[in-house]
Each structure stands twice: as C-alpha cells, then as structure tokens.
C-alpha cells in the first residue's frame, strides 16, 4: 500500500449498503488527534461516507495496520454516530509494535482493513455501575458512561493514570458525570483507593474494570474478599498473569485437522496452533497472540481443547465449542477445527 488514498471498488460497502458486523471493511482514517499524552485518537469512516454497523458499549474492532500487524482496540466514540468509528491508542515503546506503528505512521488519508465490531465486554443489567479505569483502560468505559447517563442509571467512574497529562478523555468525563467522576493522577494523589470504591458500591451495582494487569488482579481480589463478594467484569489489554501451565505454556505434540480445508498438520510442542495454521491459511484472524482478545476464536468440531485463554470463563470450558488457537492446545491426540 502506498501513501496515496486507496480507491475503493464500487461495491455496496463503498456506497452505504448494509455491512454485517462480522465483515471486514476498508475504512479511511479521516482524522487523528491527541487526547492525552501518548494517546492518539483515530476517526474511521467509509471512504465515500455512509452508515457503519451499529455497536454497543464494550465493543472493539480489529485494525490491520500497513505492516500487516493486526491489533484490537475498543470503540470509544459516540455509539449514536453511525458514520464513524473512533479508537484511541496508547503508545507503548516496549510493546509488540502495533501502537508504535500507529503513532509513527502518517495514517490520515489512508485506508485500513477493519474487522468488527465484536463485543465481549457488554453492559449487563444492574441497578447501578462502578467503572474502574487505569490509563487507556478508559476507552471501553467512556461509551458505557454515556449509555448509562442516557438511561438515567446511577454510575461512578474512577480514572487513574501516572499524571494529569495521561488522563485520556478527562474533560469529557467530568462534563458528563460531574462529581460521579474521580480523577486520580498518581504523581499527585497516589493510586486509586480501589478497596474503598468497591466497598462503597451498593451490592446490586456491577463492577467493571479495564486497565493494567496488577489493577485487574487487585479488583478481582477485592471483589472476592469484600464483605459482599461479587464477580467483577474485566477487560484486559495484556495477558493475565498466572501459572505457565494455564496461560499459554506449550507442551506436547498433537495433530490438527482443518475440516473445511481438508488439511492435516502437526503442532509441535514449541509452536502454537495459530502459527502452524497460518502457514497454510495466512488470512486466519488474530491479534493479541496471548489469549485475551478473542480475535482468533475458532469452532472445534472434534477432539478435546486444552483452554489456556482468558476469554472463555473457566466454568464454561468443559462445554465450550470454540477455542483461542493462539494459546490453547489439545488434550487429545487429534483436534479438528472448522477452518
């Protein structure tokens, strides 16, 4: 792809026809703006205008970057804006390259393949909500705050970051929620008092959290040990910490059969199913490669998966009919996938 704008073929996608939410769309990066220190917001539209698929708070889309990297980002714009999707990306210098590419490439005026939207972090019915955000973790929670305000439901949002310059969307949140929003710049006030916030939340309020792994671990532990135990709803943007035998350690060789493609291949102990499958099917979707985004979820038609992701709840694993092929393996000698 060159720096020139890509000319979209004359299809229904280019001219405003319906697009299913599972489709991949070619969208124009219409605008980029800074919303906090090292946080760049991208506004994506159809090249010739027209409606995009609707979405609900908590949804994400997957961007295919010019280099070919695929990365998933939460939609953080107005859900009522049917003509644009908005994502915000925090630059991580020592990350896996996706954020650096977005920040260091002139993307405005270029087109990207965008898949989605997909929602694995939806709002569940509750009497009220406590929203806990760490840094860029505010992106899925901002649309939730807008939605809850529109519904007239009680909510509180706590946003922490290293300093005020990194509090993305702080002004909009305060304008939206007033004293329901607590901003906690760490260099001024330390870390958010998660224990106090969770204890103060009524028992019929749902707790949502998105942020760094230590924060999510703390929220989980506090919800479990508080006077009123509850299960928090979490969105991860890094892989969960834990024993390697449960979180992606590769052990044992097995066979994978791709039923639709008629292929059979060996997955060695030191390689993932995704790596092996992509040698034959390079277009298989993926993003995080660490088992937390759900982009590579694949139906299993035979065999016994060894689930090592953080997408499928442990209580659902015995009956799950899909698997995340980037980290999960096989507990049987042969595993058949619907690919």
XYZ file of C-alpha atoms in Angstrom:
339
model
C 0.000 0.000 0.000
C 1.300 3.458 -0.875
C 0.676 6.737 0.876
C -1.928 7.586 -1.756
C -5.572 7.013 -0.861
C -6.751 3.580 -1.938
C -9.606 3.643 -4.435
C -12.482 1.520 -3.137
C -14.246 -0.668 -5.720
C -17.842 0.204 -6.494
C -19.477 -2.154 -4.028
C -22.281 -1.787 -1.515
C -19.601 -1.402 1.167
C -18.243 1.709 -0.511
C -21.612 3.346 -1.077
C -23.598 2.849 2.067
C -25.116 -0.624 1.723
C -25.515 -2.872 4.761
C -22.379 -4.397 6.250
C -22.670 -7.342 8.626
C -20.856 -6.828 11.926
C -18.612 -9.847 11.288
C -17.364 -8.401 7.998
C -14.029 -6.795 7.238
C -14.395 -3.249 5.964
C -11.958 -0.959 4.223
C -12.172 2.305 6.131
C -10.500 5.669 5.744
C -8.543 7.213 8.598
C -10.398 10.505 8.417
C -8.837 12.237 11.407
C -6.186 11.789 14.088
C -5.899 13.884 17.251
C -4.142 13.772 20.591
C -6.486 13.134 23.529
C -3.760 12.737 26.179
C -0.010 12.359 26.428
C 0.991 9.479 24.126
C -2.689 8.717 23.339
C -3.726 9.167 19.706
C -7.370 9.016 18.655
C -8.284 7.808 15.152
C -11.607 8.520 13.489
C -12.515 5.918 10.843
C -15.196 6.346 8.174
C -16.252 4.707 4.966
C -14.294 6.288 2.086
C -17.379 7.767 0.445
C -19.423 8.176 3.585
C -22.421 6.170 4.706
C -23.512 4.212 7.741
C -21.338 1.727 9.584
C -22.695 -1.235 11.558
C -24.142 -0.293 14.923
C -22.325 -1.207 18.121
C -22.849 -1.161 21.874
C -20.534 -0.017 24.677
C -17.737 -2.500 25.311
C -17.304 -3.417 21.636
C -13.951 -3.486 19.878
C -12.719 -3.608 16.302
C -9.549 -5.075 14.847
C -7.300 -2.935 12.669
C -4.912 -4.390 10.097
C -2.012 -1.945 10.005
C 0.060 -1.163 6.906
C 2.757 -3.582 8.090
C 0.213 -6.403 8.335
C 0.044 -6.369 12.132
C -3.475 -6.873 13.479
C -4.488 -5.176 16.689
C -7.818 -4.901 18.527
C -8.955 -1.589 20.035
C -12.086 -0.617 21.955
C -14.573 1.674 20.259
C -14.704 4.843 22.335
C -16.728 7.267 20.228
C -20.425 8.013 20.307
C -22.432 4.854 19.673
C -25.090 7.066 18.081
C -22.570 8.238 15.456
C -23.364 5.796 12.669
C -20.892 7.278 10.191
C -17.648 6.927 12.155
C -15.838 4.573 14.461
C -13.357 6.017 16.939
C -10.477 4.273 18.688
C -7.719 5.652 20.924
C -4.268 4.081 21.044
C -1.681 4.493 23.806
C 1.889 4.409 22.585
C 3.813 1.608 24.284
C 7.512 1.955 23.388
C 8.416 -1.552 24.585
C 5.237 -3.227 23.299
C 4.819 -5.545 20.327
C 4.895 -2.806 17.698
C 1.263 -2.041 16.926
C 0.972 1.156 18.932
C 4.333 2.425 17.725
C 3.293 1.905 14.125
C 0.043 3.804 14.630
C 1.831 6.688 16.327
C 4.767 6.837 13.914
C 2.959 6.319 10.588
C 1.104 9.065 8.723
C -2.264 7.291 8.622
C -4.661 10.179 7.942
C -5.929 9.797 4.379
C -5.003 6.121 4.195
C -7.333 3.153 4.324
C -7.132 0.238 6.712
C -8.907 -3.084 6.875
C -11.126 -3.032 9.952
C -12.972 -6.090 11.250
C -15.899 -5.984 13.647
C -17.431 -4.759 15.795
C -17.303 -7.561 18.372
C -18.455 -7.169 21.967
C -17.007 -9.418 24.672
C -17.414 -6.770 27.379
C -21.110 -5.828 27.280
C -23.082 -4.000 29.935
C -25.092 -6.479 31.973
C -28.388 -5.437 33.609
C -27.774 -3.949 37.060
C -29.192 -1.325 39.391
C -26.016 0.750 39.035
C -22.393 0.560 37.980
C -18.888 1.187 39.289
C -16.464 1.770 36.408
C -12.744 1.486 37.232
C -10.218 2.575 34.602
C -6.442 2.594 34.534
C -4.866 4.719 31.801
C -6.033 3.728 28.322
C -8.460 1.318 30.006
C -10.921 4.205 29.996
C -11.730 3.633 26.310
C -14.408 0.917 26.688
C -15.787 2.576 29.828
C -16.375 6.019 28.304
C -19.183 4.784 25.994
C -20.636 2.904 28.970
C -20.795 6.123 30.984
C -22.558 7.839 28.089
C -25.040 4.967 27.767
C -25.772 4.835 31.491
C -26.318 8.585 31.567
C -28.785 8.290 28.701
C -30.621 5.505 30.558
C -30.727 7.508 33.780
C -28.907 4.799 35.730
C -26.523 5.564 38.622
C -22.829 5.167 37.897
C -19.422 6.202 39.190
C -16.148 6.197 37.246
C -12.650 6.260 38.706
C -9.792 7.000 36.285
C -6.171 6.692 37.343
C -3.009 7.499 35.398
C 0.622 8.396 36.103
C -0.082 12.136 35.818
C -2.788 14.549 34.627
C -1.439 14.694 31.093
C -2.237 10.984 30.713
C -5.872 11.149 31.869
C -7.493 10.495 28.488
C -10.963 11.999 27.976
C -10.876 13.524 31.467
C -12.651 16.762 30.479
C -15.414 14.919 28.640
C -15.954 12.550 31.543
C -16.195 15.340 34.091
C -18.584 17.260 31.832
C -20.676 14.112 31.506
C -20.683 12.929 35.114
C -19.608 15.796 37.347
C -18.786 14.533 40.822
C -19.557 10.985 39.740
C -16.104 11.017 38.112
C -12.945 10.770 40.220
C -9.643 11.564 38.503
C -6.555 10.191 40.273
C -3.197 11.333 38.869
C -0.678 9.116 40.628
C 2.020 11.774 40.994
C -0.424 13.928 42.977
C -2.720 11.517 44.795
C -1.145 8.082 44.630
C -3.051 5.048 43.399
C -6.864 4.950 43.400
C -8.336 3.523 46.601
C -9.946 0.527 44.935
C -10.874 -1.082 48.239
C -12.837 1.986 49.343
C -14.570 2.318 45.974
C -15.631 -1.330 45.862
C -16.762 -1.312 49.487
C -18.848 1.815 48.902
C -20.586 0.402 45.814
C -24.042 -0.990 46.664
C -24.257 -4.789 46.406
C -26.596 -4.626 43.410
C -24.158 -2.462 41.414
C -21.985 -4.142 38.782
C -18.229 -3.560 38.915
C -16.454 -3.044 35.572
C -12.697 -2.622 35.259
C -10.201 -2.140 32.456
C -6.543 -1.369 32.954
C -3.120 -2.858 33.684
C -2.959 -6.415 34.945
C -1.960 -5.528 38.542
C -5.040 -3.325 38.777
C -7.313 -6.085 37.486
C -5.765 -8.579 39.894
C -6.434 -6.163 42.757
C -10.042 -5.586 41.670
C -10.643 -9.336 41.437
C -9.169 -9.979 44.882
C -11.058 -7.100 46.497
C -14.373 -8.187 44.994
C -13.786 -11.717 46.249
C -12.793 -10.758 49.800
C -15.064 -7.777 50.417
C -17.964 -8.038 52.862
C -20.269 -8.518 49.878
C -18.401 -10.826 47.442
C -19.174 -10.224 43.770
C -17.731 -11.059 40.384
C -16.225 -8.104 38.506
C -16.430 -7.674 34.737
C -12.924 -7.223 33.328
C -11.448 -6.155 30.000
C -7.757 -6.961 29.582
C -5.260 -5.342 27.256
C -2.416 -7.587 28.342
C -2.346 -11.286 29.058
C -3.323 -12.385 32.542
C -0.613 -13.369 34.983
C -0.623 -16.876 36.330
C 0.956 -20.321 36.200
C 2.512 -21.057 32.783
C 0.718 -24.386 32.531
C -2.579 -22.453 32.429
C -1.553 -19.372 30.455
C -0.041 -20.448 27.192
C 2.833 -22.787 28.029
C 3.311 -25.087 25.056
C 3.514 -28.738 25.963
C 3.105 -31.882 23.889
C 2.779 -32.517 20.181
C -0.611 -33.173 18.588
C -2.381 -33.219 15.224
C -4.798 -30.598 13.926
C -7.309 -31.329 11.166
C -8.862 -28.407 9.288
C -12.204 -29.826 8.233
C -13.174 -27.263 5.578
C -9.709 -27.042 4.037
C -9.014 -30.780 4.096
C -5.625 -30.239 5.736
C -3.909 -32.183 8.495
C -0.832 -30.845 10.251
C 1.334 -31.414 13.286
C 1.561 -28.826 16.060
C 4.974 -29.234 17.742
C 5.432 -28.658 21.450
C 7.222 -25.355 20.840
C 4.689 -23.785 18.430
C 1.081 -22.607 18.720
C -1.877 -23.853 16.701
C -2.164 -20.363 15.217
C 1.434 -20.361 13.991
C 1.040 -23.719 12.296
C -2.373 -22.966 10.777
C -1.264 -19.599 9.373
C 1.426 -21.324 7.303
C -1.407 -22.762 5.205
C -4.194 -20.238 5.913
C -2.488 -16.841 6.319
C -5.805 -14.968 6.496
C -6.912 -16.598 9.759
C -7.772 -13.671 12.068
C -5.662 -12.999 15.147
C -4.424 -10.067 17.178
C -3.019 -10.335 20.717
C -1.425 -13.823 20.377
C -1.674 -14.054 24.163
C -5.198 -15.377 24.679
C -7.067 -12.287 25.850
C -8.630 -10.534 22.839
C -10.722 -13.340 21.296
C -9.849 -12.468 17.678
C -8.658 -15.993 16.841
C -11.647 -17.817 18.386
C -12.251 -20.921 16.256
C -15.014 -23.577 16.340
C -13.900 -27.059 17.421
C -15.769 -29.930 15.768
C -13.906 -32.891 17.295
C -11.299 -33.501 19.950
C -10.755 -32.021 23.400
C -9.311 -28.483 23.615
C -6.946 -27.531 26.418
C -8.159 -23.982 27.081
C -5.418 -21.570 28.162
C -7.005 -18.231 27.306
C -8.652 -15.617 29.489
C -11.669 -15.125 27.192
C -13.643 -18.269 27.993
C -14.683 -18.376 31.634
C -13.271 -21.411 33.477
C -16.818 -22.514 34.324
C -17.643 -22.656 30.581
C -14.556 -24.522 29.431
C -15.910 -28.096 29.836
C -18.737 -27.383 27.356
C -17.061 -24.740 25.165
C -17.273 -25.470 21.435
C -14.639 -22.917 20.434
C -11.027 -22.218 21.372
C -8.447 -19.438 21.091
C -5.872 -21.024 18.825
C -3.117 -18.555 19.726
C -2.508 -20.116 23.169
C -4.871 -23.051 23.717
C -3.739 -26.545 22.837
C -5.212 -30.042 22.694
C -5.859 -32.532 25.461
C -6.480 -35.187 22.792
C -4.129 -36.541 20.150
C -6.156 -35.030 17.320
C -8.118 -31.796 17.257
C -10.496 -30.904 14.423
C -11.174 -27.238 13.697
C -13.807 -25.660 11.483
C -11.310 -23.974 9.173
